[in-house]
Short mmCIF file of C-alpha atoms in Angstrom, two decimals:
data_model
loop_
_atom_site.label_atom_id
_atom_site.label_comp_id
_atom_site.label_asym_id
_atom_site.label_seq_id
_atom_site.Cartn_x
_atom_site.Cartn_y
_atom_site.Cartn_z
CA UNK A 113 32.66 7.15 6.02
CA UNK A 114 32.01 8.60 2.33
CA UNK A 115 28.50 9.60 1.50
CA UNK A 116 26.36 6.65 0.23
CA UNK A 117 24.90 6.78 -3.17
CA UNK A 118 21.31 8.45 -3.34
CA UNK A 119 18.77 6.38 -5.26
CA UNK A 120 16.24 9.11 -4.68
CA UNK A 121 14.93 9.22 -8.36
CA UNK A 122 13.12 12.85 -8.16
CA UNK A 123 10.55 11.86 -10.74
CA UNK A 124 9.11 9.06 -8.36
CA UNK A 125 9.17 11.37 -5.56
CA UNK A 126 6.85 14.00 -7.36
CA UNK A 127 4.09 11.60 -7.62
CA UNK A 128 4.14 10.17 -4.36
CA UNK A 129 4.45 14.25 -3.04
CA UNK A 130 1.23 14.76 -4.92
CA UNK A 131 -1.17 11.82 -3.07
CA UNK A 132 0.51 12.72 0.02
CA UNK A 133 -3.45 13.39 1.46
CA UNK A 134 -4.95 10.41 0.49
CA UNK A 135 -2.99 7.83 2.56
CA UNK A 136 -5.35 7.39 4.89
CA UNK A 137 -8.44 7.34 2.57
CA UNK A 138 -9.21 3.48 1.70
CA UNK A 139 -11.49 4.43 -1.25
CA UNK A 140 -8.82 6.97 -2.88
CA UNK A 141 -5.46 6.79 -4.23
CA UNK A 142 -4.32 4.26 -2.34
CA UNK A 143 -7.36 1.94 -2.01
CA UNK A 144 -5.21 -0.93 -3.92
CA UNK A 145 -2.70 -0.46 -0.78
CA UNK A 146 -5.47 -0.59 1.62
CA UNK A 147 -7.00 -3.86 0.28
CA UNK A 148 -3.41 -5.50 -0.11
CA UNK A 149 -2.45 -4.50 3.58
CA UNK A 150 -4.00 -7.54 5.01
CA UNK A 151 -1.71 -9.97 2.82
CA UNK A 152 1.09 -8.20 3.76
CA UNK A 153 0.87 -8.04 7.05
CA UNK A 154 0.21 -11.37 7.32
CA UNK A 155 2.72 -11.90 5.45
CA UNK A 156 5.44 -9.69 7.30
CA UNK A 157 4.31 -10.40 10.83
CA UNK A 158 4.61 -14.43 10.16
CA UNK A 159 8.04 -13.86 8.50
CA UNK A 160 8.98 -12.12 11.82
CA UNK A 161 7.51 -14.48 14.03
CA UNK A 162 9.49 -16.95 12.22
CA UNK A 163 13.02 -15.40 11.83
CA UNK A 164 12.90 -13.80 15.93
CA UNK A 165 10.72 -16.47 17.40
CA UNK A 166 7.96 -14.46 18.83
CA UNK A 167 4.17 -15.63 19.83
CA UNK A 168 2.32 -13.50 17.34
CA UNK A 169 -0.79 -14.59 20.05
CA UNK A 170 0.40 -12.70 23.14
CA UNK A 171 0.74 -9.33 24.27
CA UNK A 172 3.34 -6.86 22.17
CA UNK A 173 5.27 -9.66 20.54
CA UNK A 174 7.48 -7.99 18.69
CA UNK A 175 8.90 -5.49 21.63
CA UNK A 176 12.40 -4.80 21.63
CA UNK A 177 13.10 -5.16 17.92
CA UNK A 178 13.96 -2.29 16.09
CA UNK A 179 11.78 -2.11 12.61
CA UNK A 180 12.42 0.43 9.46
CA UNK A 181 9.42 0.74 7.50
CA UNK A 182 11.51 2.32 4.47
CA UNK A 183 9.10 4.27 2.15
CA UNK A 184 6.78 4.21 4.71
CA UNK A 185 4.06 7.04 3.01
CA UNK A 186 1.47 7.58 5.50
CA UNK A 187 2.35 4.72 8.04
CA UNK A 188 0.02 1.95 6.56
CA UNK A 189 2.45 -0.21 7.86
CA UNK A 190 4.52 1.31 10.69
CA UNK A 191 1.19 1.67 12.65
CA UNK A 192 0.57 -2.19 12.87
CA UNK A 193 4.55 -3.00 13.65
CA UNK A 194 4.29 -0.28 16.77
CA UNK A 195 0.75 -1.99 18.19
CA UNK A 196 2.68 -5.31 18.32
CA UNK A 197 4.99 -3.19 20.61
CA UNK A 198 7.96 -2.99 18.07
CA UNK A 199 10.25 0.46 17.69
CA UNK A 200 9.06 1.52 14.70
CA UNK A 201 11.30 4.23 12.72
CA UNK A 202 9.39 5.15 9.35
CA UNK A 203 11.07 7.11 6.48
CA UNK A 204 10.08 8.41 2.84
CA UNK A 205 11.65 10.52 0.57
CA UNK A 206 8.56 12.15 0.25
CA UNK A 207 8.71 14.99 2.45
CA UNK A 208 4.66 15.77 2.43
CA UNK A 209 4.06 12.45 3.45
CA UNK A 210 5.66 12.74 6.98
CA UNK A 211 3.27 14.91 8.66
CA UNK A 212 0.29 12.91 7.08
CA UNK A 213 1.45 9.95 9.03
CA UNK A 214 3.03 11.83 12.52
CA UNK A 215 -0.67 13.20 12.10
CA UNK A 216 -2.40 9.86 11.94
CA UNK A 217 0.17 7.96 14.49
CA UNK A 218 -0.64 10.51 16.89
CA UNK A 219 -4.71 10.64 16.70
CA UNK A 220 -4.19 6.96 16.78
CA UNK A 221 -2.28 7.03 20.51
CA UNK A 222 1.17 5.56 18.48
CA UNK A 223 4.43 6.48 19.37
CA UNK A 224 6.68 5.76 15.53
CA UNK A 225 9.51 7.80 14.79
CA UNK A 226 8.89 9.20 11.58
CA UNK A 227 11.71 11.21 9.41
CA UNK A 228 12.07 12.21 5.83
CA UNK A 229 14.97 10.60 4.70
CA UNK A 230 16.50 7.96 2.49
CA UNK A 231 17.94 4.83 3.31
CA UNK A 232 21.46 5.75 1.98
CA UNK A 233 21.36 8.71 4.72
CA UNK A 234 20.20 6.44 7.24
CA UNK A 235 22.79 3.88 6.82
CA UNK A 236 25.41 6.67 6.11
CA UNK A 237 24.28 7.47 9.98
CA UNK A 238 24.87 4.05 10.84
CA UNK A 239 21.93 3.21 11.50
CA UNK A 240 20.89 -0.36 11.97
CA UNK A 241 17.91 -2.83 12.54
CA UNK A 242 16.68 -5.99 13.31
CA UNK A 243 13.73 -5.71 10.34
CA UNK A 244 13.72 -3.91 7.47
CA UNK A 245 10.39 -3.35 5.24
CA UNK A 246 11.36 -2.73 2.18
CA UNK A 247 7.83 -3.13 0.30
CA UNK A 248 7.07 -1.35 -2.93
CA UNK A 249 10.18 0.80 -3.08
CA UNK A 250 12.74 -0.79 -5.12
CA UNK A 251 10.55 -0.27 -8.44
CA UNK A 252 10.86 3.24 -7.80
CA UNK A 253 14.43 3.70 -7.53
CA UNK A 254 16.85 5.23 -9.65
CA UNK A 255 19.46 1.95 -8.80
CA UNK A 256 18.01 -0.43 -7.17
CA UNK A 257 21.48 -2.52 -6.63
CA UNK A 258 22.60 0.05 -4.83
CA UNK A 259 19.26 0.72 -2.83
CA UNK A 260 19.56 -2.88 -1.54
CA UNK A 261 22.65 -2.46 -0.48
CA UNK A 262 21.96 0.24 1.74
CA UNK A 263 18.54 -2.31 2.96
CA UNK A 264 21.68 -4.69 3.62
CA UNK A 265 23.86 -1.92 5.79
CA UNK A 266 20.49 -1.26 7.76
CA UNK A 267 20.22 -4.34 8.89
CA UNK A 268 21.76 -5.44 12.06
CA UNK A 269 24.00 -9.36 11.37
CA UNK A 270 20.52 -12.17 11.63
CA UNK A 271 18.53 -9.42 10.81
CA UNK A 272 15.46 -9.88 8.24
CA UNK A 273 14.47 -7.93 5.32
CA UNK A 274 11.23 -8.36 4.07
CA UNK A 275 10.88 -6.97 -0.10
CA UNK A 276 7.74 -6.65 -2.15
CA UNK A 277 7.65 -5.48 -6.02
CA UNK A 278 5.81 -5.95 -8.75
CA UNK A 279 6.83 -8.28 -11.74
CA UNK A 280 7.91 -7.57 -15.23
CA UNK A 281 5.64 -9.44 -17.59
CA UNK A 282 2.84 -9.02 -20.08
CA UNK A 283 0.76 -10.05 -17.29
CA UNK A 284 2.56 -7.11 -14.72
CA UNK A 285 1.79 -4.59 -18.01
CA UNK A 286 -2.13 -5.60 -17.98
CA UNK A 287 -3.16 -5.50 -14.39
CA UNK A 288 -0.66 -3.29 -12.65
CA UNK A 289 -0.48 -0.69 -15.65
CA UNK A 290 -3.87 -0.82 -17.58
CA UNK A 291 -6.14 -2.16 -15.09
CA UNK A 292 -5.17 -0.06 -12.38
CA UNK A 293 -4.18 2.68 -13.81
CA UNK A 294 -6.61 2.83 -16.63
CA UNK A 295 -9.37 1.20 -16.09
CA UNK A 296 -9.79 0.56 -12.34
CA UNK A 297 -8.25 3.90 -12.01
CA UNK A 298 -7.30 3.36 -8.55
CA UNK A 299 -3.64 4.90 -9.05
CA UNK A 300 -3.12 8.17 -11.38
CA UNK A 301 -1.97 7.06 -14.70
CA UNK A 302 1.96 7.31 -14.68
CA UNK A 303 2.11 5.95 -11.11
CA UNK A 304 4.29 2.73 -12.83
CA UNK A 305 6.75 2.59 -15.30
CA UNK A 306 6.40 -1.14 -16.50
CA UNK A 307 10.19 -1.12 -17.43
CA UNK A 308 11.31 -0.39 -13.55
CA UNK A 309 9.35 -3.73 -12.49
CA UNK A 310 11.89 -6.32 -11.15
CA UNK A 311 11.43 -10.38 -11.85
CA UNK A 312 11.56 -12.49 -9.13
CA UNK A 313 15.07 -13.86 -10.35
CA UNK A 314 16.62 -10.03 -10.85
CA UNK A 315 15.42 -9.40 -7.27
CA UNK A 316 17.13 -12.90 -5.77
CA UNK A 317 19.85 -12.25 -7.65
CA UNK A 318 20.41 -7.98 -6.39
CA UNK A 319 19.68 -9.32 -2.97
CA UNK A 320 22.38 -11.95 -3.17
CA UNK A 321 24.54 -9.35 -4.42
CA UNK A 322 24.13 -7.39 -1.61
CA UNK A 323 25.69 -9.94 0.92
CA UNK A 324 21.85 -11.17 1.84
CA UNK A 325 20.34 -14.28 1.92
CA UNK A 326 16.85 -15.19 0.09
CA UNK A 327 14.52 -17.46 2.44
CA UNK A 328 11.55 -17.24 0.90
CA UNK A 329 9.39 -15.78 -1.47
CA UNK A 330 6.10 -15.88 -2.29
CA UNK A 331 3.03 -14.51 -4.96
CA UNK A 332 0.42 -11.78 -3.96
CA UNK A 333 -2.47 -12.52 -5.80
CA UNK A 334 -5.70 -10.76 -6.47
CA UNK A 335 -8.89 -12.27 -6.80
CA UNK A 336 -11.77 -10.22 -8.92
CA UNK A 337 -14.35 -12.42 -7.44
CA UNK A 338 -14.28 -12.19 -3.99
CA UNK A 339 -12.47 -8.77 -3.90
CA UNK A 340 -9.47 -9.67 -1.88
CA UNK A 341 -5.66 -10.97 -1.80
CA UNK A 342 -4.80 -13.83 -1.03
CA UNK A 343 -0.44 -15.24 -0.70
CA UNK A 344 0.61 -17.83 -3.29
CA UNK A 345 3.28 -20.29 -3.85
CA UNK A 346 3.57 -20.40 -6.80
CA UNK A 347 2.06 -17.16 -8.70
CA UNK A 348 4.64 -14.55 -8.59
CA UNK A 349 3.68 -13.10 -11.84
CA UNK A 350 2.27 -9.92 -10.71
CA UNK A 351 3.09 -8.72 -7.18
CA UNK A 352 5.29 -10.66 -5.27
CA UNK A 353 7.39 -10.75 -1.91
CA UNK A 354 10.67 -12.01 -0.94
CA UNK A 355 12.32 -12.67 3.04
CA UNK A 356 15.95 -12.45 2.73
CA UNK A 357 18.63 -12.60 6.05
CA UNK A 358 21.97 -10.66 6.70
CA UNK A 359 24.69 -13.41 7.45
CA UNK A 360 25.06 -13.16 11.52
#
């Protein structure tokens, strides 16, 4: 099989190499992460539930399905897919963040396969699963067409991939750029680059053109009040997530 196309863009990498610490912290870098994680997994494990047909109310319901956390950082996800008894493989391109999360999975009695790698590499390996999370990647890719493809090679045929991103909007430019970044200043300034956001419609349309099916999709909204996130809908004009299926 000829090598897959990297997507690693090394500029992304560099920034992500530089917070590798803080995963773990919920009042540093990635305290916008931390407060979102809720929604997501909520989120992620209902999608699952859903697609596989599992009680998410008894013991280890999601054992015997193979999950990729892809961009996985320091495991703020992989740790909650292995407690509901899933195998959990986790990789990032950012090669400091491995040991912060084999670190953390470990003092936390978890057993999650963690490697740096891409997800070209991994399906060059052939590699395949029944979920793929695929949650704030694809904005930092240097082609993102050809990063969901490789999502869609991962994937084993009725397997699910769940995708999160951020919008591109006046809106997106505001809250994800200036207010975090800027004024919040919960993310170093430069974490985003407003141009690499992705509209709901581009991202339907590269997952279609991947050979994958869109089943849902849905806004992640942030409310100032009560300090929390909340899923939406109908307001996908900031961050947003999408379930999409590879044909069986």
């Amino acid at each position: 099989m000829q090598s897959a196309q990297n997507t690693i863009d090394d500029a992304e990498i560099a920034k992500f190499q530089a917070m590798a610490a803080e995963w773990w912290n919920p009042d540093g870098m990635f305290k916008p992460l931390h407060m979102l994680n809720p929604c997501r997994l909520d989120y992620i494990t209902s999608q699952i539930a859903a697609e596989f047909d599992r009680d998410l109310s008894g013991d280890a319901p999601f054992a015997g399905l193979r999950i990729l956390d892809i961009g996985c950082g320091g495991g703020l996800l992989s740790e909650p897919m292995a407690r509901l008894g899933a195998d959990v493989v986790g990789a990032d391109a950012a090669e400091r963040n491995i040991p912060v999360a084999r670190l953390h999975a470990e003092q936390s009695g978890l057993t999650i396969d963690y490697r740096h790698t891409s997800a070209e590499a991994l399906a060059d390996a052939g590699e395949q699963f029944d979920v793929v999370l695929n949650m704030e990647v694809v904005e930092h890719v240097s082609d993102p067409q050809a990063y969901i493809n490789a999502c869609h090679a991962l994937l084993k045929p009725g397997g699910l991939m769940v995708c999160s991103t951020i919008n591109r909007n006046p809106k997106s430019f505001a809250m994800a750029i200036v207010g975090a970044e800027y004024i919040m200043r919960w993310l170093p300034k430069g974490t985003h680059e407003w141009s690499k956001f992705i509209t709901p419609d581009e991202l339907y349309k590269l997952i279609e053109n991947a050979g994958l099916d869109p089943v849902d999709r849905k806004g992640f909204v942030f409310n100032p009040i009560s300090w929390s996130w909340r899923l939406s809908d109908r307001d996908l004009s900031v961050n947003y997530v999408t379930a999409s299926v590879r044909r069986a």
